[in-house]
CSV table of C-alpha atoms and ligand atoms in Angstrom, one decimal:
chain,number,residue,atom,x,y,z
Z,54,UNK,CA,0.0,0.0,0.0
Z,55,UNK,CA,2.1,2.8,-1.1
Z,56,UNK,CA,1.1,6.1,-2.7
Z,57,UNK,CA,2.9,8.4,-0.4
Z,58,UNK,CA,3.3,11.9,-1.7
Z,59,UNK,CA,0.1,11.8,-3.7
Z,60,UNK,CA,-2.6,14.4,-2.9
Z,61,UNK,CA,-5.1,12.9,-0.5
Z,62,UNK,CA,-8.6,12.2,-1.9
Z,63,UNK,CA,-11.2,14.6,-0.5
Z,64,UNK,CA,-14.9,14.1,0.6
Z,65,UNK,CA,-17.1,16.3,2.6
Z,66,UNK,CA,-20.2,15.7,4.7
Z,67,UNK,CA,-22.1,19.0,4.4
Z,68,UNK,CA,-23.9,19.7,7.7
Z,69,UNK,CA,-23.4,23.5,7.9
Z,70,UNK,CA,-21.3,24.5,10.8
Z,71,UNK,CA,-21.0,20.8,11.8
Z,72,UNK,CA,-19.6,19.6,8.5
Z,73,UNK,CA,-16.9,17.0,8.2
Z,74,UNK,CA,-13.9,17.2,5.8
Z,75,UNK,CA,-12.6,13.8,4.9
Z,76,UNK,CA,-9.0,13.1,3.6
Z,77,UNK,CA,-8.1,9.7,2.3
Z,78,UNK,CA,-4.7,8.6,1.3
Z,79,UNK,CA,-1.7,6.3,1.9
Z,80,UNK,CA,0.9,7.7,4.2
Z,81,UNK,CA,-1.1,10.4,5.9
Z,82,UNK,CA,-0.5,9.4,9.6
Z,83,UNK,CA,3.1,10.6,9.8
Z,84,UNK,CA,1.8,14.1,9.0
Z,85,UNK,CA,-1.0,14.0,11.6
Z,86,UNK,CA,0.3,16.9,13.7
Z,87,UNK,CA,0.8,19.1,10.7
Z,88,UNK,CA,-2.9,18.4,9.9
Z,89,UNK,CA,-4.0,19.3,13.5
Z,90,UNK,CA,-1.9,22.5,13.4
Z,91,UNK,CA,-3.3,23.6,10.0
Z,92,UNK,CA,-6.9,23.1,11.2
Z,93,UNK,CA,-6.4,24.4,14.7
Z,94,UNK,CA,-3.6,27.0,14.5
Z,95,UNK,CA,-4.4,28.6,17.9
Z,96,UNK,CA,-4.4,25.4,20.0
Z,97,UNK,CA,-1.8,25.1,22.7
Z,98,UNK,CA,-3.1,21.7,23.8
Z,99,UNK,CA,-4.7,18.7,22.0
Z,100,UNK,CA,-6.4,15.6,23.4
Z,101,UNK,CA,-5.3,12.2,22.0
Z,102,UNK,CA,-7.1,8.9,22.5
Z,103,UNK,CA,-5.5,5.9,20.9
Z,104,UNK,CA,-6.3,2.2,20.8
Z,105,UNK,CA,-3.5,0.5,22.7
Z,106,UNK,CA,-3.0,-2.1,19.9
Z,107,UNK,CA,-2.8,0.5,17.2
Z,108,UNK,CA,-0.3,2.5,19.4
Z,109,UNK,CA,1.9,-0.6,19.5
Z,110,UNK,CA,1.9,-1.0,15.7
Z,111,UNK,CA,1.6,2.5,14.4
Z,112,UNK,CA,4.3,4.7,15.9
Z,113,UNK,CA,3.1,8.3,15.8
Z,114,UNK,CA,5.5,11.2,15.0
Z,115,UNK,CA,6.5,13.4,17.9
Z,116,UNK,CA,4.1,16.3,18.5
Z,117,UNK,CA,5.5,19.9,17.9
Z,118,UNK,CA,7.0,21.4,20.9
Z,119,UNK,CA,4.4,24.0,21.2
Z,120,UNK,CA,1.5,21.6,21.3
Z,121,UNK,CA,0.9,19.8,24.6
Z,122,UNK,CA,-0.7,16.4,24.0
Z,123,UNK,CA,-3.1,14.9,26.6
Z,124,UNK,CA,-2.9,11.3,25.8
Z,125,UNK,CA,-5.1,8.3,26.9
Z,126,UNK,CA,-4.5,4.8,25.7
Z,127,UNK,CA,-7.8,2.9,25.2
Z,128,UNK,CA,-8.3,-0.9,25.6
Z,129,UNK,CA,-8.3,-2.7,22.3
Z,130,UNK,CA,-11.5,-2.9,20.3
Z,131,UNK,CA,-15.1,-3.1,21.7
Z,132,UNK,CA,-13.7,-3.2,25.3
Z,133,UNK,CA,-13.0,0.5,25.0
Z,134,UNK,CA,-16.7,1.4,24.7
Z,135,UNK,CA,-17.4,1.7,28.5
Z,136,UNK,CA,-18.2,4.4,30.9
Z,137,UNK,CA,-14.8,3.8,32.5
Z,138,UNK,CA,-13.0,4.7,29.3
Z,139,UNK,CA,-15.4,7.6,28.8
Z,140,UNK,CA,-14.5,8.9,32.3
Z,141,UNK,CA,-10.8,8.6,31.7
Z,142,UNK,CA,-11.1,10.7,28.6
Z,143,UNK,CA,-13.2,13.3,30.2
Z,144,UNK,CA,-10.8,13.6,33.1
Z,145,UNK,CA,-7.9,14.0,30.7
Z,146,UNK,CA,-9.6,16.5,28.4
Z,147,UNK,CA,-11.7,18.6,30.9
Z,148,UNK,CA,-9.3,21.5,30.8
Z,149,UNK,CA,-9.3,21.9,27.0
Z,150,UNK,CA,-10.7,25.1,25.4
Z,151,UNK,CA,-13.4,24.9,22.8
Z,152,UNK,CA,-10.9,25.8,20.1
Z,153,UNK,CA,-8.5,22.9,21.2
Z,154,UNK,CA,-9.3,19.6,19.5
Z,155,UNK,CA,-9.0,16.0,20.3
Z,156,UNK,CA,-7.6,13.4,18.0
Z,157,UNK,CA,-9.0,9.8,18.2
Z,158,UNK,CA,-7.0,7.1,16.6
Z,159,UNK,CA,-8.3,3.5,16.2
Z,160,UNK,CA,-11.1,1.3,14.9
Z,161,UNK,CA,-14.8,2.0,15.2
Z,162,UNK,CA,-15.0,1.3,18.9
Z,163,UNK,CA,-12.2,3.9,19.7
Z,164,UNK,CA,-13.9,6.5,17.5
Z,165,UNK,CA,-17.2,5.9,19.2
Z,166,UNK,CA,-16.0,6.5,22.7
Z,167,UNK,CA,-13.5,9.2,21.8
Z,168,UNK,CA,-16.1,11.1,19.8
Z,169,UNK,CA,-18.6,10.8,22.6
Z,170,UNK,CA,-16.2,12.1,25.2
Z,171,UNK,CA,-15.6,15.1,22.8
Z,172,UNK,CA,-19.3,15.7,22.6
Z,173,UNK,CA,-19.6,15.9,26.4
Z,174,UNK,CA,-16.6,18.1,27.3
Z,175,UNK,CA,-17.9,21.7,27.5
Z,176,UNK,CA,-20.9,20.6,25.6
Z,177,UNK,CA,-18.8,19.7,22.6
Z,178,UNK,CA,-15.2,20.2,21.6
Z,179,UNK,CA,-14.0,19.7,18.0
Z,180,UNK,CA,-12.5,16.2,17.2
Z,181,UNK,CA,-10.5,14.6,14.4
Z,182,UNK,CA,-11.2,11.0,13.6
Z,183,UNK,CA,-8.2,8.9,12.4
Z,184,UNK,CA,-9.8,5.5,11.6
Z,185,UNK,CA,-7.4,2.6,11.3
Z,186,UNK,CA,-9.8,-0.2,10.3
Z,187,UNK,CA,-12.0,-0.7,7.2
Z,188,UNK,CA,-15.1,-0.4,9.3
Z,189,UNK,CA,-13.8,2.8,11.0
Z,190,UNK,CA,-13.0,4.3,7.6
Z,191,UNK,CA,-16.1,3.4,5.8
Z,192,UNK,CA,-18.6,3.8,8.6
Z,193,UNK,CA,-17.7,4.9,12.1
Z,194,UNK,CA,-15.7,7.9,11.2
Z,195,UNK,CA,-18.4,9.5,9.1
Z,196,UNK,CA,-21.9,10.7,10.2
Z,197,UNK,CA,-21.3,11.7,13.9
Z,198,UNK,CA,-22.8,8.8,15.8
Z,199,UNK,CA,-20.8,8.4,19.0
Z,200,UNK,CA,-21.5,6.2,21.9
Z,201,UNK,CA,-20.5,3.8,24.7
Z,202,UNK,CA,-22.3,0.6,25.6
Z,203,UNK,CA,-24.6,0.0,28.6
Z,204,UNK,CA,-25.5,-3.2,30.4
Z,205,UNK,CA,-29.0,-2.8,28.8
Z,206,UNK,CA,-27.4,-2.8,25.2
Z,207,UNK,CA,-25.0,-1.5,22.7
Z,208,UNK,CA,-24.6,2.2,22.0
Z,209,UNK,CA,-27.3,3.2,24.4
Z,210,UNK,CA,-25.4,6.2,25.7
Z,211,UNK,CA,-24.3,8.5,23.0
Z,212,UNK,CA,-24.6,11.7,21.0
Z,213,UNK,CA,-24.6,13.0,17.4
Z,214,UNK,CA,-21.3,14.8,17.2
Z,215,UNK,CA,-19.6,14.8,13.8
Z,216,UNK,CA,-15.8,15.1,13.6
Z,217,UNK,CA,-14.5,18.3,12.0
Z,218,UNK,CA,-12.0,16.2,10.1
Z,219,UNK,CA,-11.3,12.6,9.2
Z,220,UNK,CA,-7.9,11.4,8.2
Z,221,UNK,CA,-8.0,7.9,6.8
Z,222,UNK,CA,-4.6,6.4,6.0
Z,223,UNK,CA,-5.0,3.1,4.2
Z,224,UNK,CA,-1.4,2.1,5.2
Z,225,UNK,CA,-2.7,1.5,8.8
Z,226,UNK,CA,-4.8,-1.4,7.3
Z,227,UNK,CA,-1.5,-3.3,6.7
Z,228,UNK,CA,-1.2,-4.1,10.4
Z,229,UNK,CA,-4.9,-4.9,10.9
Z,230,UNK,CA,-5.8,-8.6,11.6
Z,231,UNK,CA,-6.5,-10.1,8.2
Z,232,UNK,CA,-9.8,-11.4,9.5
Z,233,UNK,CA,-10.9,-7.8,10.5
Z,234,UNK,CA,-9.8,-6.5,7.1
Z,235,UNK,CA,-12.0,-9.0,5.4
Z,236,UNK,CA,-14.9,-8.4,7.8
Z,237,UNK,CA,-14.8,-4.7,7.0
Z,238,UNK,CA,-15.6,-5.5,3.4
Z,239,UNK,CA,-19.1,-6.2,4.4
Z,240,UNK,CA,-19.7,-2.5,5.2
Z,241,UNK,CA,-18.3,-1.6,1.8
Z,242,UNK,CA,-20.5,-4.2,0.1
Z,243,UNK,CA,-23.5,-2.8,2.1
Z,244,UNK,CA,-22.9,0.7,0.8
Z,245,UNK,CA,-22.6,-0.6,-2.8
Z,246,UNK,CA,-25.8,-2.6,-2.4
Z,247,UNK,CA,-27.7,0.3,-1.0
Z,248,UNK,CA,-26.7,2.9,-3.6
Z,249,UNK,CA,-23.6,2.5,-5.6
Z,250,UNK,CA,-23.7,0.0,-8.4
Z,251,UNK,CA,-20.1,0.8,-9.4
Z,252,UNK,CA,-18.9,0.0,-6.0
Z,253,UNK,CA,-20.8,-3.3,-6.1
Z,254,UNK,CA,-19.1,-4.1,-9.4
Z,255,UNK,CA,-15.6,-3.4,-8.0
Z,256,UNK,CA,-16.2,-5.6,-5.0
Z,257,UNK,CA,-17.5,-8.4,-7.3
Z,258,UNK,CA,-14.0,-8.3,-8.9
Z,259,UNK,CA,-12.6,-9.4,-5.5
Z,260,UNK,CA,-11.0,-7.8,-2.4
Z,261,UNK,CA,-8.8,-4.9,-3.0
Z,262,UNK,CA,-5.1,-5.8,-3.3
Z,263,UNK,CA,-3.2,-2.4,-3.2
Z,264,UNK,CA,-3.6,0.9,-1.7
Z,265,UNK,CA,-5.2,2.6,-4.7
Z,266,UNK,CA,-7.9,-0.1,-4.9
Z,267,UNK,CA,-8.6,0.2,-1.1
Z,268,UNK,CA,-8.8,4.0,-1.4
Z,269,UNK,CA,-11.2,3.7,-4.3
Z,270,UNK,CA,-13.7,1.4,-2.6
Z,271,UNK,CA,-13.4,3.2,0.8
Z,272,UNK,CA,-13.9,6.6,-0.9
Z,273,UNK,CA,-17.0,5.4,-2.8
Z,274,UNK,CA,-18.4,4.0,0.5
Z,275,UNK,CA,-17.7,7.2,2.3
Z,276,UNK,CA,-19.5,9.2,-0.5
Z,277,UNK,CA,-22.6,6.9,-0.2
Z,278,UNK,CA,-22.7,7.4,3.5
Z,279,UNK,CA,-22.1,11.2,3.3
Z,280,UNK,CA,-25.0,11.7,1.0
Z,281,UNK,CA,-27.3,9.7,3.2
Z,282,UNK,CA,-26.1,11.6,6.3
Z,283,UNK,CA,-26.6,14.9,4.6
Z,284,UNK,CA,-30.2,14.0,3.8
Z,285,UNK,CA,-31.0,12.6,7.2
Z,286,UNK,CA,-28.4,13.3,9.9
Z,287,UNK,CA,-30.6,12.2,12.8
Z,288,UNK,CA,-31.4,8.8,11.3
Z,289,UNK,CA,-35.2,8.9,11.0
Z,290,UNK,CA,-35.5,8.3,7.2
Z,291,UNK,CA,-33.1,7.3,4.5
Z,292,UNK,CA,-30.0,7.1,6.7
Z,293,UNK,CA,-31.6,3.9,8.0
Z,294,UNK,CA,-30.7,2.2,4.7
Z,295,UNK,CA,-27.2,2.0,6.2
Z,296,UNK,CA,-28.7,-0.5,8.6
Z,297,UNK,CA,-28.9,-3.1,5.8
Z,298,UNK,CA,-27.8,-6.3,7.4
Z,299,UNK,CA,-27.5,-4.8,10.9
Z,300,UNK,CA,-30.9,-5.8,12.4
Z,301,UNK,CA,-30.0,-9.6,12.4
Z,302,UNK,CA,-26.3,-8.7,12.5
Z,303,UNK,CA,-26.5,-6.8,15.8
Z,304,UNK,CA,-28.6,-9.6,17.3
Z,305,UNK,CA,-26.0,-12.2,16.3
Z,306,UNK,CA,-23.2,-10.0,17.8
Z,307,UNK,CA,-25.1,-9.8,21.1
Z,308,UNK,CA,-25.6,-13.6,21.2
Z,309,UNK,CA,-22.1,-14.6,20.1
Z,310,UNK,CA,-19.8,-11.7,21.1
Z,311,UNK,CA,-17.2,-9.9,19.1
Z,312,UNK,CA,-14.5,-12.6,19.5
Z,313,UNK,CA,-16.6,-15.3,17.9
Z,314,UNK,CA,-18.1,-13.1,15.2
Z,315,UNK,CA,-16.8,-9.8,13.9
Z,316,UNK,CA,-19.1,-6.9,13.2
Z,317,UNK,CA,-18.7,-7.2,9.5
Z,318,UNK,CA,-19.2,-11.0,9.6
Z,319,UNK,CA,-22.5,-10.5,11.4
Z,320,UNK,CA,-23.6,-7.9,9.0
Z,321,UNK,CA,-22.8,-10.2,6.0
Z,322,UNK,CA,-25.1,-12.9,7.5
Z,323,UNK,CA,-27.6,-10.2,8.3
Z,324,UNK,CA,-27.6,-9.0,4.6
Z,325,UNK,CA,-28.4,-12.6,3.5
Z,326,UNK,CA,-31.3,-12.8,6.0
Z,327,UNK,CA,-32.6,-9.4,4.9
Z,328,UNK,CA,-32.4,-10.6,1.3
Z,329,UNK,CA,-34.3,-13.7,2.3
Z,330,UNK,CA,-37.1,-11.5,3.6
Z,331,UNK,CA,-37.0,-9.4,0.5
Z,332,UNK,CA,-37.3,-12.4,-1.7
Z,333,UNK,CA,-40.3,-13.6,0.4
Z,334,UNK,CA,-42.0,-10.2,-0.3
Z,335,UNK,CA,-41.2,-10.2,-4.0
Z,336,UNK,CA,-38.8,-7.3,-3.7
Z,337,UNK,CA,-35.9,-9.3,-5.0
Z,338,UNK,CA,-35.4,-12.4,-7.1
Z,339,UNK,CA,-34.0,-15.6,-5.7
Z,340,UNK,CA,-31.2,-15.3,-8.3
Z,341,UNK,CA,-30.2,-11.8,-7.0
Z,342,UNK,CA,-30.1,-13.3,-3.5
Z,343,UNK,CA,-27.9,-16.1,-4.8
Z,344,UNK,CA,-25.6,-13.6,-6.5
Z,345,UNK,CA,-25.2,-11.7,-3.2
Z,346,UNK,CA,-24.4,-14.9,-1.4
Z,347,UNK,CA,-21.8,-15.7,-4.0
Z,348,UNK,CA,-20.3,-12.2,-3.9
Z,349,UNK,CA,-20.0,-12.3,-0.1
Z,350,UNK,CA,-18.4,-15.7,0.0
Z,351,UNK,CA,-15.9,-14.8,-2.7
Z,352,UNK,CA,-14.9,-11.8,-0.4
Z,353,UNK,CA,-14.3,-14.3,2.4
Z,354,UNK,CA,-17.4,-13.5,4.4
Z,355,UNK,CA,-19.9,-15.9,6.0
Z,356,UNK,CA,-23.6,-15.8,4.9
Z,357,UNK,CA,-25.2,-18.4,7.2
Z,358,UNK,CA,-26.0,-18.2,11.0
Z,359,UNK,CA,-23.2,-20.2,12.6
Z,360,UNK,CA,-24.0,-23.7,13.7
Z,361,UNK,CA,-24.8,-24.0,17.4
Z,362,UNK,CA,-26.3,-20.5,17.8
Z,363,UNK,CA,-29.0,-20.7,20.4
Z,364,UNK,CA,-32.2,-20.0,18.4
Z,365,UNK,CA,-34.2,-18.7,21.4
Z,366,UNK,CA,-31.3,-16.4,22.5
Z,367,UNK,CA,-31.2,-15.0,18.9
Z,368,UNK,CA,-34.9,-14.6,18.7
Z,369,UNK,CA,-34.8,-12.7,22.1
Z,370,UNK,CA,-32.0,-10.5,20.8
Z,371,UNK,CA,-34.1,-9.7,17.8
Z,372,UNK,CA,-37.0,-8.7,20.0
Z,373,UNK,CA,-39.1,-11.6,18.7
Z,374,UNK,CA,-41.6,-13.0,21.1
Z,375,UNK,CA,-43.2,-16.3,20.5
Z,376,UNK,CA,-46.2,-15.4,22.7
Z,377,UNK,CA,-47.0,-12.2,20.5
Z,378,UNK,CA,-49.1,-12.3,17.4
Z,379,UNK,CA,-46.9,-12.9,14.4
Z,380,UNK,CA,-48.0,-9.5,13.1
Z,381,UNK,CA,-45.5,-7.7,15.4
Z,382,UNK,CA,-43.6,-5.2,13.3
Z,383,UNK,CA,-39.8,-4.9,12.9
Z,384,UNK,CA,-38.0,-2.3,10.8
Z,385,UNK,CA,-35.5,-3.6,8.2
Z,386,UNK,CA,-33.6,-2.1,5.3
Z,387,UNK,CA,-34.4,-4.6,2.5
Z,388,UNK,CA,-32.7,-5.0,-0.8
Z,389,UNK,CA,-34.6,-4.3,-4.0
Z,390,UNK,CA,-33.9,-5.9,-7.3
Z,391,UNK,CA,-30.2,-6.2,-8.3
Z,392,UNK,CA,-29.2,-2.9,-6.7
Z,393,UNK,CA,-30.9,-0.5,-4.2
Z,394,UNK,CA,-32.8,-0.9,-1.0
Z,395,UNK,CA,-35.8,0.5,0.9
Z,396,UNK,CA,-36.9,0.7,4.5
Z,397,UNK,CA,-39.8,-1.6,5.4
Z,398,UNK,CA,-41.4,-1.1,8.8
Z,399,UNK,CA,-43.7,-4.0,9.0
Z,400,UNK,CA,-41.6,-7.2,8.9
Z,401,UNK,CA,-43.1,-9.8,11.1
Z,402,UNK,CA,-41.6,-12.4,13.5
Z,403,UNK,CA,-42.8,-15.1,11.2
Z,404,UNK,CA,-40.8,-13.7,8.2
Z,405,UNK,CA,-37.7,-13.4,10.3
Z,406,UNK,CA,-38.2,-16.9,11.7
Z,407,UNK,CA,-38.7,-18.3,8.2
Z,408,UNK,CA,-35.3,-17.0,6.8
Z,409,UNK,CA,-33.4,-18.0,10.0
Z,410,UNK,CA,-34.6,-21.6,9.9
Z,411,UNK,CA,-34.5,-22.2,6.1
Z,412,UNK,CA,-31.6,-24.3,4.8
Z,413,UNK,CA,-29.6,-22.9,1.8
Z,414,UNK,CA,-26.7,-24.3,-0.2
E,775,LIG,N1,-23.7,2.9,11.1
E,775,LIG,C1,-24.9,3.4,10.5
E,775,LIG,C2,-25.1,4.9,10.6
E,775,LIG,O1,-24.1,5.6,10.9
E,775,LIG,O2,-26.1,5.4,10.4
């Protein structure tokens, strides 16, 4: 992955005073402090939250002498999304002025907690997202959803607080666990399926193999997300299309945990389940569903619920209730035809149960 020296690609999420500028490139991380300085010239201090695994593999350049960095190391991955991590960040950053930013470096979990801490200090200080995973670049860094988990469920404490700047350096993907890199392809495929047929075609050609190919598909996914967020920042309408694969996916994650099933793997299985419901409703042909299954498998992603999953636990995680009338409604983003998707708000327990129990090749 080497295109150092090339101008970064640019994208923008236009939300007025809360807009996000996105920079994508190979070899951007070594220039991180110059980017902070350029954007916040008056800052004497800067917060830094970094995933401890990333810190061990991605040495950062020294900060300039005139910039005091208030650093907190976060536990690796989903373990960072706790109120304990949030408190540690708030304690470290409480003295920052509102023109002094924080930089958050890591995968989706680090961005979620770091962004949420930034949202709470002085009712919102600016932050710079530096995603180091495919999911972080294509999804978590863009759109301003920030959160920590609560015992009652994932992401239940959070805020909409878009970063001022996203710096996505695809070289950081080189040290990502290959399983996580592959899992992240599910979020890219989702964006293609929802509204970018060119992205879908690129992914059908196989997983990206060099920096330019990664930049190309991530940039396209970011653009898909940016347009949906601009149209519906608060997630009451079209933005919900980005939940394609996530209804069943989140339930599987809750039942199996992140070690057994990565987020992207759960989303891939969830996309096939949603496609099954779409086929049952005549929104999509069985052949289009088979194409999607083949595409996902070619990328190295699972499409079937893993053997041994407790069916009752999965149904409970989905909010299904066998005592309730089968007309109980669930909201799903369902694929339509060979590309595109729509929000459907009346999916029944019976439809979900039918796709989860059906056997496929
Ligand atoms: N991850 C889906 C969204 O940001 O809306």
